[in-house]
Amino acid sequence: MNELPRHEVHEIPNRFGAMLEGLRPRLRRMVALRLDPRLHGRIDPSDVIQETYLEASGRLAEYLQKPTMPFFLWLRFLAGQKLVTLHRHHLGRQMRDAHREVSLYRGRLPETSSAALAAHLLGHETRPSEAAVRAELKIRLQEALNTMDPLDREILALRHFEQLSLAESAEVLKLTESGACRRHLRALKRLKEILSSLGLALRSKRTPVLLPSYR
């Protein structure tokens, strides 16, 4: 059980627990993508989600009085605020060197970094003998991704890694759906150009993990 239409938000209290469990995988993708890599050994995404759910329980009445966004995006917003707090607490001034913050729908969330996108694009299946090559390729890919417009990187992260719908992505970025669609197509075209220059190709458009290009 995931999202409810906005006109059925009054049903959320009756389904609250089931909805939270149904949405957990989606929130975990967001937290895993945006958690600073330097904190991976210190902070478990599951703990971030649990803290988010505790806050959501306490603020549910507030949300139901004025549901300005879909329920999942509200949970995502709360989780993003948790991440910002954790980054500030554990990294302090170092945050400026790793993750900037980008304003999204009334709040601030850690922006998707080129390093995080490069890591997710390359995937995690690496033989020990290929580790050095992968590390070098990651640096080259990260440098190439830095040439992209930050908003283009963001919509790729939303659509392909967080797997938000077009409507959800548009709402997060405060764009019309047609505007988000154009932005996404442009970003995907730019990504393919970058990958081609590095001798890589997308495995699939839905989940763009990379493969060597043999053309």
PDB file of C-alpha atoms in Angstrom:
ATOM      1  CA  MET A   1       0.000   0.000   0.000  1.00  0.00           C
ATOM      2  CA  ASN A   2       1.636   3.253  -1.084  1.00  0.00           C
ATOM      3  CA  GLU A   3       0.174   6.621  -2.031  1.00  0.00           C
ATOM      4  CA  LEU A   4      -3.436   7.756  -1.706  1.00  0.00           C
ATOM      5  CA  PRO A   5      -5.133  10.345  -3.917  1.00  0.00           C
ATOM      6  CA  ARG A   6      -5.158  13.744  -2.223  1.00  0.00           C
ATOM      7  CA  HIS A   7      -8.915  13.668  -1.850  1.00  0.00           C
ATOM      8  CA  GLU A   8      -8.569  10.537   0.303  1.00  0.00           C
ATOM      9  CA  VAL A   9      -6.056  11.907   2.817  1.00  0.00           C
ATOM     10  CA  HIS A  10      -8.669  11.468   5.563  1.00  0.00           C
ATOM     11  CA  GLU A  11      -8.043   7.712   5.222  1.00  0.00           C
ATOM     12  CA  ILE A  12      -4.355   8.047   6.152  1.00  0.00           C
ATOM     13  CA  PRO A  13      -4.827   7.651   9.960  1.00  0.00           C
ATOM     14  CA  ASN A  14      -6.585   4.322   9.384  1.00  0.00           C
ATOM     15  CA  ARG A  15      -3.825   3.066   7.100  1.00  0.00           C
ATOM     16  CA  PHE A  16      -0.860   4.904   8.586  1.00  0.00           C
ATOM     17  CA  GLY A  17       1.233   1.911   9.649  1.00  0.00           C
ATOM     18  CA  ALA A  18       0.691  -0.017   6.442  1.00  0.00           C
ATOM     19  CA  MET A  19       1.456   3.044   4.332  1.00  0.00           C
ATOM     20  CA  LEU A  20       4.713   3.692   6.171  1.00  0.00           C
ATOM     21  CA  GLU A  21       5.864   0.126   5.595  1.00  0.00           C
ATOM     22  CA  GLY A  22       4.843   0.249   1.950  1.00  0.00           C
ATOM     23  CA  LEU A  23       6.814   3.443   1.372  1.00  0.00           C
ATOM     24  CA  ARG A  24       9.943   2.345   3.258  1.00  0.00           C
ATOM     25  CA  PRO A  25      11.835   1.070   0.151  1.00  0.00           C
ATOM     26  CA  ARG A  26      11.247   4.356  -1.672  1.00  0.00           C
ATOM     27  CA  LEU A  27      12.503   6.404   1.261  1.00  0.00           C
ATOM     28  CA  ARG A  28      15.501   4.146   1.673  1.00  0.00           C
ATOM     29  CA  ARG A  29      16.544   4.808  -1.933  1.00  0.00           C
ATOM     30  CA  MET A  30      16.431   8.543  -1.301  1.00  0.00           C
ATOM     31  CA  VAL A  31      18.364   8.357   1.972  1.00  0.00           C
ATOM     32  CA  ALA A  32      21.010   6.014   0.535  1.00  0.00           C
ATOM     33  CA  LEU A  33      21.533   8.317  -2.455  1.00  0.00           C
ATOM     34  CA  ARG A  34      21.799  11.557  -0.466  1.00  0.00           C
ATOM     35  CA  LEU A  35      23.600  10.441   2.681  1.00  0.00           C
ATOM     36  CA  ASP A  36      27.145  11.809   2.601  1.00  0.00           C
ATOM     37  CA  PRO A  37      29.553   8.951   1.730  1.00  0.00           C
ATOM     38  CA  ARG A  38      31.739   9.857   4.715  1.00  0.00           C
ATOM     39  CA  LEU A  39      28.872   8.884   6.997  1.00  0.00           C
ATOM     40  CA  HIS A  40      28.093   5.498   5.467  1.00  0.00           C
ATOM     41  CA  GLY A  41      29.873   3.609   8.224  1.00  0.00           C
ATOM     42  CA  ARG A  42      28.379   5.721  10.989  1.00  0.00           C
ATOM     43  CA  ILE A  43      24.735   6.180  10.021  1.00  0.00           C
ATOM     44  CA  ASP A  44      22.345   3.460   8.886  1.00  0.00           C
ATOM     45  CA  PRO A  45      19.635   4.617   6.449  1.00  0.00           C
ATOM     46  CA  SER A  46      17.153   2.475   8.401  1.00  0.00           C
ATOM     47  CA  ASP A  47      17.760   4.622  11.485  1.00  0.00           C
ATOM     48  CA  VAL A  48      17.111   7.787   9.477  1.00  0.00           C
ATOM     49  CA  ILE A  49      13.831   6.334   8.229  1.00  0.00           C
ATOM     50  CA  GLN A  50      12.796   5.244  11.715  1.00  0.00           C
ATOM     51  CA  GLU A  51      13.408   8.754  13.075  1.00  0.00           C
ATOM     52  CA  THR A  52      11.441  10.141  10.133  1.00  0.00           C
ATOM     53  CA  TYR A  53       8.491   7.888  10.950  1.00  0.00           C
ATOM     54  CA  LEU A  54       8.536   8.957  14.601  1.00  0.00           C
ATOM     55  CA  GLU A  55       8.396  12.603  13.563  1.00  0.00           C
ATOM     56  CA  ALA A  56       5.684  11.872  11.002  1.00  0.00           C
ATOM     57  CA  SER A  57       3.579  10.231  13.724  1.00  0.00           C
ATOM     58  CA  GLY A  58       3.866  13.342  15.861  1.00  0.00           C
ATOM     59  CA  ARG A  59       3.096  15.735  13.017  1.00  0.00           C
ATOM     60  CA  LEU A  60       0.405  13.744  11.207  1.00  0.00           C
ATOM     61  CA  ALA A  61      -2.452  15.907  12.498  1.00  0.00           C
ATOM     62  CA  GLU A  62      -0.620  18.998  11.252  1.00  0.00           C
ATOM     63  CA  TYR A  63      -0.203  17.444   7.810  1.00  0.00           C
ATOM     64  CA  LEU A  64      -3.840  16.345   7.591  1.00  0.00           C
ATOM     65  CA  GLN A  65      -5.058  19.872   8.363  1.00  0.00           C
ATOM     66  CA  LYS A  66      -3.249  21.224   5.311  1.00  0.00           C
ATOM     67  CA  PRO A  67      -1.860  18.523   2.973  1.00  0.00           C
ATOM     68  CA  THR A  68       0.083  20.771   0.608  1.00  0.00           C
ATOM     69  CA  MET A  69       1.883  17.836  -1.016  1.00  0.00           C
ATOM     70  CA  PRO A  70       1.280  14.101  -1.495  1.00  0.00           C
ATOM     71  CA  PHE A  71       1.881  11.977   1.590  1.00  0.00           C
ATOM     72  CA  PHE A  72       5.025  10.304   0.242  1.00  0.00           C
ATOM     73  CA  LEU A  73       6.612  13.627  -0.709  1.00  0.00           C
ATOM     74  CA  TRP A  74       5.856  14.882   2.800  1.00  0.00           C
ATOM     75  CA  LEU A  75       7.666  11.871   4.292  1.00  0.00           C
ATOM     76  CA  ARG A  76      10.509  12.411   1.842  1.00  0.00           C
ATOM     77  CA  PHE A  77      10.712  16.047   2.940  1.00  0.00           C
ATOM     78  CA  LEU A  78      10.923  15.033   6.603  1.00  0.00           C
ATOM     79  CA  ALA A  79      13.621  12.464   5.819  1.00  0.00           C
ATOM     80  CA  GLY A  80      15.561  15.095   3.895  1.00  0.00           C
ATOM     81  CA  GLN A  81      15.463  17.418   6.878  1.00  0.00           C
ATOM     82  CA  LYS A  82      16.813  14.598   9.047  1.00  0.00           C
ATOM     83  CA  LEU A  83      19.700  14.155   6.618  1.00  0.00           C
ATOM     84  CA  VAL A  84      20.528  17.855   6.669  1.00  0.00           C
ATOM     85  CA  THR A  85      20.592  17.820  10.479  1.00  0.00           C
ATOM     86  CA  LEU A  86      22.824  14.744  10.524  1.00  0.00           C
ATOM     87  CA  HIS A  87      25.210  16.226   7.968  1.00  0.00           C
ATOM     88  CA  ARG A  88      25.532  19.427   9.960  1.00  0.00           C
ATOM     89  CA  HIS A  89      26.057  17.543  13.218  1.00  0.00           C
ATOM     90  CA  HIS A  90      28.669  15.109  11.946  1.00  0.00           C
ATOM     91  CA  LEU A  91      30.415  17.151   9.265  1.00  0.00           C
ATOM     92  CA  GLY A  92      29.958  20.772  10.285  1.00  0.00           C
ATOM     93  CA  ARG A  93      31.927  23.082   8.014  1.00  0.00           C
ATOM     94  CA  GLN A  94      33.059  20.153   5.879  1.00  0.00           C
ATOM     95  CA  MET A  95      29.569  20.104   4.339  1.00  0.00           C
ATOM     96  CA  ARG A  96      30.558  22.942   2.013  1.00  0.00           C
ATOM     97  CA  ASP A  97      33.200  20.740   0.429  1.00  0.00           C
ATOM     98  CA  ALA A  98      30.974  17.741  -0.220  1.00  0.00           C
ATOM     99  CA  HIS A  99      27.282  18.547  -0.484  1.00  0.00           C
ATOM    100  CA  ARG A 100      25.566  21.796  -1.196  1.00  0.00           C
ATOM    101  CA  GLU A 101      21.949  22.219  -0.220  1.00  0.00           C
ATOM    102  CA  VAL A 102      19.289  22.891  -2.806  1.00  0.00           C
ATOM    103  CA  SER A 103      15.949  24.533  -2.066  1.00  0.00           C
ATOM    104  CA  LEU A 104      13.073  22.171  -2.757  1.00  0.00           C
ATOM    105  CA  TYR A 105       9.368  22.582  -1.961  1.00  0.00           C
ATOM    106  CA  ARG A 106       9.625  24.670   1.203  1.00  0.00           C
ATOM    107  CA  GLY A 107      12.690  22.987   2.579  1.00  0.00           C
ATOM    108  CA  ARG A 108      16.303  22.108   2.051  1.00  0.00           C
ATOM    109  CA  LEU A 109      17.588  18.685   1.114  1.00  0.00           C
ATOM    110  CA  PRO A 110      21.106  17.461   0.400  1.00  0.00           C
ATOM    111  CA  GLU A 111      21.650  17.831  -3.328  1.00  0.00           C
ATOM    112  CA  THR A 112      22.576  14.802  -5.377  1.00  0.00           C
ATOM    113  CA  SER A 113      26.326  15.063  -5.844  1.00  0.00           C
ATOM    114  CA  SER A 114      28.215  14.035  -8.956  1.00  0.00           C
ATOM    115  CA  ALA A 115      30.154  11.571  -6.771  1.00  0.00           C
ATOM    116  CA  ALA A 116      26.950   9.853  -5.636  1.00  0.00           C
ATOM    117  CA  LEU A 117      25.596   9.694  -9.180  1.00  0.00           C
ATOM    118  CA  ALA A 118      28.874   8.293 -10.500  1.00  0.00           C
ATOM    119  CA  ALA A 119      28.897   5.591  -7.823  1.00  0.00           C
ATOM    120  CA  HIS A 120      25.304   4.582  -8.535  1.00  0.00           C
ATOM    121  CA  LEU A 121      25.825   4.604 -12.282  1.00  0.00           C
ATOM    122  CA  LEU A 122      28.815   2.300 -12.022  1.00  0.00           C
ATOM    123  CA  GLY A 123      27.000  -0.081  -9.675  1.00  0.00           C
ATOM    124  CA  HIS A 124      28.600  -2.197  -6.974  1.00  0.00           C
ATOM    125  CA  GLU A 125      29.591  -5.394  -8.782  1.00  0.00           C
ATOM    126  CA  THR A 126      33.358  -5.121  -9.052  1.00  0.00           C
ATOM    127  CA  ARG A 127      35.936  -7.892  -9.037  1.00  0.00           C
ATOM    128  CA  PRO A 128      39.042  -7.200  -6.917  1.00  0.00           C
ATOM    129  CA  SER A 129      41.162  -7.160 -10.068  1.00  0.00           C
ATOM    130  CA  GLU A 130      38.935  -4.397 -11.515  1.00  0.00           C
ATOM    131  CA  ALA A 131      38.852  -2.156  -8.439  1.00  0.00           C
ATOM    132  CA  ALA A 132      41.631   0.190  -9.574  1.00  0.00           C
ATOM    133  CA  VAL A 133      40.115   0.609 -13.041  1.00  0.00           C
ATOM    134  CA  ARG A 134      36.700   1.279 -11.526  1.00  0.00           C
ATOM    135  CA  ALA A 135      38.135   3.880  -9.150  1.00  0.00           C
ATOM    136  CA  GLU A 136      39.792   5.730 -12.034  1.00  0.00           C
ATOM    137  CA  LEU A 137      36.634   5.514 -14.145  1.00  0.00           C
ATOM    138  CA  LYS A 138      34.567   6.854 -11.252  1.00  0.00           C
ATOM    139  CA  ILE A 139      36.795   9.932 -11.013  1.00  0.00           C
ATOM    140  CA  ARG A 140      36.542  10.554 -14.753  1.00  0.00           C
ATOM    141  CA  LEU A 141      32.767  10.080 -14.697  1.00  0.00           C
ATOM    142  CA  GLN A 142      32.421  12.355 -11.689  1.00  0.00           C
ATOM    143  CA  GLU A 143      34.405  15.097 -13.428  1.00  0.00           C
ATOM    144  CA  ALA A 144      32.212  14.750 -16.509  1.00  0.00           C
ATOM    145  CA  LEU A 145      29.009  14.871 -14.460  1.00  0.00           C
ATOM    146  CA  ASN A 146      30.257  18.091 -12.865  1.00  0.00           C
ATOM    147  CA  THR A 147      29.800  19.736 -16.264  1.00  0.00           C
ATOM    148  CA  MET A 148      26.056  19.058 -16.153  1.00  0.00           C
ATOM    149  CA  ASP A 149      23.549  21.596 -14.924  1.00  0.00           C
ATOM    150  CA  PRO A 150      22.777  20.744 -11.252  1.00  0.00           C
ATOM    151  CA  LEU A 151      19.068  20.627 -12.064  1.00  0.00           C
ATOM    152  CA  ASP A 152      19.757  18.078 -14.805  1.00  0.00           C
ATOM    153  CA  ARG A 153      21.654  15.908 -12.328  1.00  0.00           C
ATOM    154  CA  GLU A 154      18.812  16.293  -9.874  1.00  0.00           C
ATOM    155  CA  ILE A 155      16.070  15.185 -12.243  1.00  0.00           C
ATOM    156  CA  LEU A 156      18.119  12.151 -13.285  1.00  0.00           C
ATOM    157  CA  ALA A 157      18.468  11.243  -9.611  1.00  0.00           C
ATOM    158  CA  LEU A 158      14.753  11.727  -8.974  1.00  0.00           C
ATOM    159  CA  ARG A 159      13.543   9.786 -11.994  1.00  0.00           C
ATOM    160  CA  HIS A 160      16.078   6.950 -12.213  1.00  0.00           C
ATOM    161  CA  PHE A 161      17.517   6.392  -8.761  1.00  0.00           C
ATOM    162  CA  GLU A 162      14.753   7.506  -6.406  1.00  0.00           C
ATOM    163  CA  GLN A 163      12.306   6.332  -9.090  1.00  0.00           C
ATOM    164  CA  LEU A 164       9.850   9.177  -8.576  1.00  0.00           C
ATOM    165  CA  SER A 165       7.052   9.528 -11.091  1.00  0.00           C
ATOM    166  CA  LEU A 166       7.099  12.417 -13.548  1.00  0.00           C
ATOM    167  CA  ALA A 167       4.359  14.144 -11.535  1.00  0.00           C
ATOM    168  CA  GLU A 168       6.286  13.708  -8.269  1.00  0.00           C
ATOM    169  CA  SER A 169       9.510  14.959  -9.851  1.00  0.00           C
ATOM    170  CA  ALA A 170       7.711  18.002 -11.231  1.00  0.00           C
ATOM    171  CA  GLU A 171       6.254  18.803  -7.808  1.00  0.00           C
ATOM    172  CA  VAL A 172       9.606  18.410  -6.062  1.00  0.00           C
ATOM    173  CA  LEU A 173      11.331  20.721  -8.547  1.00  0.00           C
ATOM    174  CA  LYS A 174       8.408  23.138  -8.820  1.00  0.00           C
ATOM    175  CA  LEU A 175       8.052  22.559 -12.557  1.00  0.00           C
ATOM    176  CA  THR A 176       5.068  21.760 -14.725  1.00  0.00           C
ATOM    177  CA  GLU A 177       4.896  18.118 -15.811  1.00  0.00           C
ATOM    178  CA  SER A 178       5.651  19.129 -19.390  1.00  0.00           C
ATOM    179  CA  GLY A 179       8.586  21.207 -18.181  1.00  0.00           C
ATOM    180  CA  ALA A 180       9.900  18.317 -16.081  1.00  0.00           C
ATOM    181  CA  CYS A 181       9.543  15.979 -19.058  1.00  0.00           C
ATOM    182  CA  ARG A 182      11.569  18.307 -21.301  1.00  0.00           C
ATOM    183  CA  ARG A 183      14.202  18.753 -18.609  1.00  0.00           C
ATOM    184  CA  HIS A 184      14.439  14.992 -18.103  1.00  0.00           C
ATOM    185  CA  LEU A 185      14.833  14.250 -21.817  1.00  0.00           C
ATOM    186  CA  ARG A 186      17.513  16.925 -22.118  1.00  0.00           C
ATOM    187  CA  ALA A 187      19.365  15.571 -19.087  1.00  0.00           C
ATOM    188  CA  LEU A 188      19.193  12.009 -20.378  1.00  0.00           C
ATOM    189  CA  LYS A 189      20.564  13.094 -23.752  1.00  0.00           C
ATOM    190  CA  ARG A 190      23.419  14.932 -22.044  1.00  0.00           C
ATOM    191  CA  LEU A 191      24.151  11.892 -19.861  1.00  0.00           C
ATOM    192  CA  LYS A 192      24.352   9.630 -22.912  1.00  0.00           C
ATOM    193  CA  GLU A 193      26.805  12.053 -24.532  1.00  0.00           C
ATOM    194  CA  ILE A 194      28.981  11.996 -21.415  1.00  0.00           C
ATOM    195  CA  LEU A 195      28.915   8.221 -21.215  1.00  0.00           C
ATOM    196  CA  SER A 196      29.703   7.817 -24.893  1.00  0.00           C
ATOM    197  CA  SER A 197      32.772  10.022 -24.493  1.00  0.00           C
ATOM    198  CA  LEU A 198      33.973   7.641 -21.758  1.00  0.00           C
ATOM    199  CA  GLY A 199      33.238   4.479 -23.751  1.00  0.00           C
ATOM    200  CA  LEU A 200      30.208   3.586 -21.646  1.00  0.00           C
ATOM    201  CA  ALA A 201      26.554   2.937 -22.369  1.00  0.00           C
ATOM    202  CA  LEU A 202      23.361   2.669 -20.353  1.00  0.00           C
ATOM    203  CA  ARG A 203      22.190  -0.830 -19.482  1.00  0.00           C
ATOM    204  CA  SER A 204      18.599   0.412 -19.389  1.00  0.00           C
ATOM    205  CA  LYS A 205      16.732   3.700 -19.308  1.00  0.00           C
ATOM    206  CA  ARG A 206      14.768   2.714 -16.215  1.00  0.00           C
ATOM    207  CA  THR A 207      17.748   1.935 -13.991  1.00  0.00           C
ATOM    208  CA  PRO A 208      20.809   3.352 -15.725  1.00  0.00           C
ATOM    209  CA  VAL A 209      23.671   1.137 -14.549  1.00  0.00           C
ATOM    210  CA  LEU A 210      26.590   1.249 -16.943  1.00  0.00           C
ATOM    211  CA  LEU A 211      28.152  -1.242 -19.315  1.00  0.00           C
ATOM    212  CA  PRO A 212      31.235  -0.858 -21.518  1.00  0.00           C
ATOM    213  CA  SER A 213      30.345   0.347 -24.989  1.00  0.00           C
ATOM    214  CA  TYR A 214      31.573  -1.914 -27.785  1.00  0.00           C
ATOM    215  CA  ARG A 215      30.296   0.015 -30.743  1.00  0.00           C
TER     216      ARG A 215
END
